[in-house]
Rosetta silent file (secondary structure, phi, psi, omega in degrees, C-alpha in Angstrom):
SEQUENCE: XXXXXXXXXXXXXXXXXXXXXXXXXXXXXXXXXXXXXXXXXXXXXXXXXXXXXXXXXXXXXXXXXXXXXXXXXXXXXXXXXXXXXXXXXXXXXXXXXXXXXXXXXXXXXXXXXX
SCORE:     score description
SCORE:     0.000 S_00000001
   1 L     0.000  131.359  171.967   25.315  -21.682   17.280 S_00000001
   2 L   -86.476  156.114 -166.275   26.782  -25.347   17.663 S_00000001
   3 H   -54.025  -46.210  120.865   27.565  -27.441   14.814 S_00000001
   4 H    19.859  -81.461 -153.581   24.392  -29.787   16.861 S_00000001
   5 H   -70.288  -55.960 -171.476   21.889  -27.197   16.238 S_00000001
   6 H   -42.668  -55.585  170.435   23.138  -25.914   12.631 S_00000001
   7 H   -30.559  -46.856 -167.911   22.756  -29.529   11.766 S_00000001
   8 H   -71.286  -39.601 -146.244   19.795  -29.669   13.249 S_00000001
   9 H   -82.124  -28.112  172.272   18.497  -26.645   11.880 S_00000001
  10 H   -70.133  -40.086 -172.640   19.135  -27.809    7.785 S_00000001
  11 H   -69.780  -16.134  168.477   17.268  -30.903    8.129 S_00000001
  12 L   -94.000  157.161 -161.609   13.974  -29.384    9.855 S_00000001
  13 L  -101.825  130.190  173.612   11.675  -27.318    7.992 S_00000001
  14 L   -69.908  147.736  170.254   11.392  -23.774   10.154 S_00000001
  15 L  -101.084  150.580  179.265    8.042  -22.888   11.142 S_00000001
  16 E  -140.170  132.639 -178.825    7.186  -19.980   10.400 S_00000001
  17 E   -72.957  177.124  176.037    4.673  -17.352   11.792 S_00000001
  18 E  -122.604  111.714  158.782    2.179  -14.799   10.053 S_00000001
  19 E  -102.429   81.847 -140.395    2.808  -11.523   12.784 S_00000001
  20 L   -83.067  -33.738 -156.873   -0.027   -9.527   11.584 S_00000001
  21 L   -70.250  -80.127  161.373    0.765   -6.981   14.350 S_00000001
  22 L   -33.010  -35.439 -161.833    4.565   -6.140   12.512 S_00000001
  23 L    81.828   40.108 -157.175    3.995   -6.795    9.016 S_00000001
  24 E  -170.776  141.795  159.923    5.658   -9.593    8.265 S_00000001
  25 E  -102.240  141.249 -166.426    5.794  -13.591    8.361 S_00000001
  26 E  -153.826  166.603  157.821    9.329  -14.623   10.447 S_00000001
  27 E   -61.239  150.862  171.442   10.634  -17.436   12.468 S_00000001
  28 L   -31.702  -44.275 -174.892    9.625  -18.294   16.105 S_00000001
  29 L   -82.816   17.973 -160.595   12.504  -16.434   17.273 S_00000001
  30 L    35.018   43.908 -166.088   11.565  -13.750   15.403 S_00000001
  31 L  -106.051  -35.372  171.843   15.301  -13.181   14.039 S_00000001
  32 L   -98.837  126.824 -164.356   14.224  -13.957    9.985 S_00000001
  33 E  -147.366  140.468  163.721   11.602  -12.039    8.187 S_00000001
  34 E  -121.846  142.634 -175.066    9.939  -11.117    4.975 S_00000001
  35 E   -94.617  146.345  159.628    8.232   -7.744    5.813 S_00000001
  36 E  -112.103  161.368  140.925    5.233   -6.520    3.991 S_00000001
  37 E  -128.951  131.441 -163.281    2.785   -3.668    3.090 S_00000001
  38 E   -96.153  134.952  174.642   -0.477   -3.614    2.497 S_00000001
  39 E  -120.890 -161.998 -161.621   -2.097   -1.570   -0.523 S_00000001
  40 H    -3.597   82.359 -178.951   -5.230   -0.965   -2.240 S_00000001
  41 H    73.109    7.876  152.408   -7.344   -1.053   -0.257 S_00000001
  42 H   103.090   35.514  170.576   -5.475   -4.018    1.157 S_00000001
  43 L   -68.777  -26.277 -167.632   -6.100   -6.259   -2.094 S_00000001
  44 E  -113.492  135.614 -171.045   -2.354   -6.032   -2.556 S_00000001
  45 E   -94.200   69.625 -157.065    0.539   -7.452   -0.793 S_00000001
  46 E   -91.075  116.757  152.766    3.857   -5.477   -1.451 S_00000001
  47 E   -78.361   94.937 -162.187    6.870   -7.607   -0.291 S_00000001
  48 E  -114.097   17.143  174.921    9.398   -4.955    0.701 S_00000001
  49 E   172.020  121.405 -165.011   12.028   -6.837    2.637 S_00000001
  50 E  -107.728  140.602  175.095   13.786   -9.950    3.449 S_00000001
  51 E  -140.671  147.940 -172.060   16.015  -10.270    6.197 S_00000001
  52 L  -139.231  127.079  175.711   18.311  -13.355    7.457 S_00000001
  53 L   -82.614  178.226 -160.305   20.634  -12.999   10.006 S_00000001
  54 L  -116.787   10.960  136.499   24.152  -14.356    8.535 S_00000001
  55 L   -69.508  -22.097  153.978   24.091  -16.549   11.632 S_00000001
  56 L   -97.434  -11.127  169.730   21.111  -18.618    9.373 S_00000001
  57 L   -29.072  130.282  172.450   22.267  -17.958    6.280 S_00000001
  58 L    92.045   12.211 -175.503   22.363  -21.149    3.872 S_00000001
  59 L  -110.667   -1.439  171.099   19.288  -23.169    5.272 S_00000001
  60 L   107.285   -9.620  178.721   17.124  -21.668    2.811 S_00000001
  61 H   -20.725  -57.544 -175.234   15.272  -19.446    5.439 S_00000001
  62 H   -67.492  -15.256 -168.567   14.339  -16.676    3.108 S_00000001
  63 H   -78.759  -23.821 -171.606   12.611  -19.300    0.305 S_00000001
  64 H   -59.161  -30.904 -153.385   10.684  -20.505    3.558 S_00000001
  65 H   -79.103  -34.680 -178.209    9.712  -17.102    4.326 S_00000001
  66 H   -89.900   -1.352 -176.979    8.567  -15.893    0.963 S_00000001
  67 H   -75.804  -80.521 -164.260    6.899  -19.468    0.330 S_00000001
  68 H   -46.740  -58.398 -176.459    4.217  -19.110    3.880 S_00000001
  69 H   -47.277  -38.955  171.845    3.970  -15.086    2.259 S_00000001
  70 H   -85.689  -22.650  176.825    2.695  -16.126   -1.702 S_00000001
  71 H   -82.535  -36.543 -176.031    0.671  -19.113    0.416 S_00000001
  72 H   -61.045  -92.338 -160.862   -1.059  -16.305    2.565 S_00000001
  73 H   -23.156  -45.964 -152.633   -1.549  -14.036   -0.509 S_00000001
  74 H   -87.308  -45.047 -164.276   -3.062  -16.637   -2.539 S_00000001
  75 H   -98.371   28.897  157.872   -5.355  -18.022   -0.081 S_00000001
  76 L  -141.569   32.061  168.777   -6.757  -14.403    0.886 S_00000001
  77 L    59.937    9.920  176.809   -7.034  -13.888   -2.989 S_00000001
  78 L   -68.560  158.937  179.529   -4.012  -10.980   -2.791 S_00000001
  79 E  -140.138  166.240 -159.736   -1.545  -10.338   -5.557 S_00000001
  80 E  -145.560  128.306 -170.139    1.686   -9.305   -4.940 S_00000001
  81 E  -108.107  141.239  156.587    4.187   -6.756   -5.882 S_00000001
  82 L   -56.139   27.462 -145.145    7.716   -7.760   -5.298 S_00000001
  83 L   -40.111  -37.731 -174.895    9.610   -4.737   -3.959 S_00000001
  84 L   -72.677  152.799  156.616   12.621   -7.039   -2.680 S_00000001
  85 H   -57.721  -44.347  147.851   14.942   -8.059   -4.169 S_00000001
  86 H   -52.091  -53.867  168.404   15.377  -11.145   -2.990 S_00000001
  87 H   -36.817  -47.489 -152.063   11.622  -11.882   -3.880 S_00000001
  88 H   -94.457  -59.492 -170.245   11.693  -10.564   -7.643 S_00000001
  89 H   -54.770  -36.903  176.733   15.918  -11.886   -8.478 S_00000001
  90 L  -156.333   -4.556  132.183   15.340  -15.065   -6.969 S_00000001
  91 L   -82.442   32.068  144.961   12.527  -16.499   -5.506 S_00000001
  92 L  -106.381  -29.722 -164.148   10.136  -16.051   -8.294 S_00000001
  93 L   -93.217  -13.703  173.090   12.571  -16.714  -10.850 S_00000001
  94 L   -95.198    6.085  174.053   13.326  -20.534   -8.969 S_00000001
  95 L  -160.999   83.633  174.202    9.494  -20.668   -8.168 S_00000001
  96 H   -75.982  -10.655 -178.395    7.689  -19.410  -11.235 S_00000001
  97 H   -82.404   11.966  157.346    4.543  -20.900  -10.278 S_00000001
  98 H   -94.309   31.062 -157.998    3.794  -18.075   -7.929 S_00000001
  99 L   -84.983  -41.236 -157.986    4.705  -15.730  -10.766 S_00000001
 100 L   -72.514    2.248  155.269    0.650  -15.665  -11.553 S_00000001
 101 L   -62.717  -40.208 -164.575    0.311  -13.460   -8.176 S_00000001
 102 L   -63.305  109.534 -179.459    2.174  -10.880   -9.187 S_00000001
 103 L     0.864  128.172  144.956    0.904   -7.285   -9.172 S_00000001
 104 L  -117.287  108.682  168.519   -0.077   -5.700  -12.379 S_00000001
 105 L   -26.594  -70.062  176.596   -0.812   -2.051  -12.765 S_00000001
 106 L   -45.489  150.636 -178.391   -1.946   -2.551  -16.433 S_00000001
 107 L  -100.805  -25.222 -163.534   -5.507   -4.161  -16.253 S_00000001
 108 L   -74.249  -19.433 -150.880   -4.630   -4.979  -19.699 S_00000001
 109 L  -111.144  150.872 -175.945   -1.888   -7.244  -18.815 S_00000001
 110 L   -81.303 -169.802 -164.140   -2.238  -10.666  -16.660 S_00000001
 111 L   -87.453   -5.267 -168.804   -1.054  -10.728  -13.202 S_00000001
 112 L  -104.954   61.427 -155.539    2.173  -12.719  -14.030 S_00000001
 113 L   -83.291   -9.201 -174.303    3.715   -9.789  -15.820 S_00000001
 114 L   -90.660    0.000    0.000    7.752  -10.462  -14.335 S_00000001
């Protein structure tokens, strides 16, 4: 990658697709991804893997990725369990206001249980 594009590439917001087909929302080039699964009865959203190639590393790629994934959830009424790591360590805890998504077993308990 030239210094041109990397440049290019912090200052533009990536778009990013919904691949329904894969299981995942990624970049155009399909090189960054947060992978999903769907469960009960497909009410639930399990976020079970983020990936960045360490050629994109440091533009923020994965908060983009899990951002378009909690906007999908939320506007198809889904809750979301965090399997990754990346999701649950640090994009929830720097963007608690998708915390009220989160999965809860307990019925008793609200959904923002992390």
């Amino acid at each position: 990658m030239t210094v041109r594009e990397r440049s290019e590439m912090a200052t533009e917001k990536p778009k990013i697709v919904w691949n329904e087909g894969r299981h995942r929302f990624e970049t155009e080039d399909h090189e960054a991804f947060v992978e999903y699964k769907m469960k009960n009865d497909g009410r639930v959203m399990d976020l079970v893997r983020t990936y960045v190639p360490s050629s994109k590393a440091g533009f923020g790629l994965a908060s983009h990725l899990c951002f378009a994934a909690f906007q999908h959830a939320s506007s198809h009424s889904f809750s979301v369990v965090p399997t990754c790591s990346y999701v649950s360590e640090t994009f929830l805890p720097r963007n608690p206001s998708w915390k009220y998504l989160v999965h809860s077993e307990d019925p008793k308990l609200l959904k923002s249980s992390i």
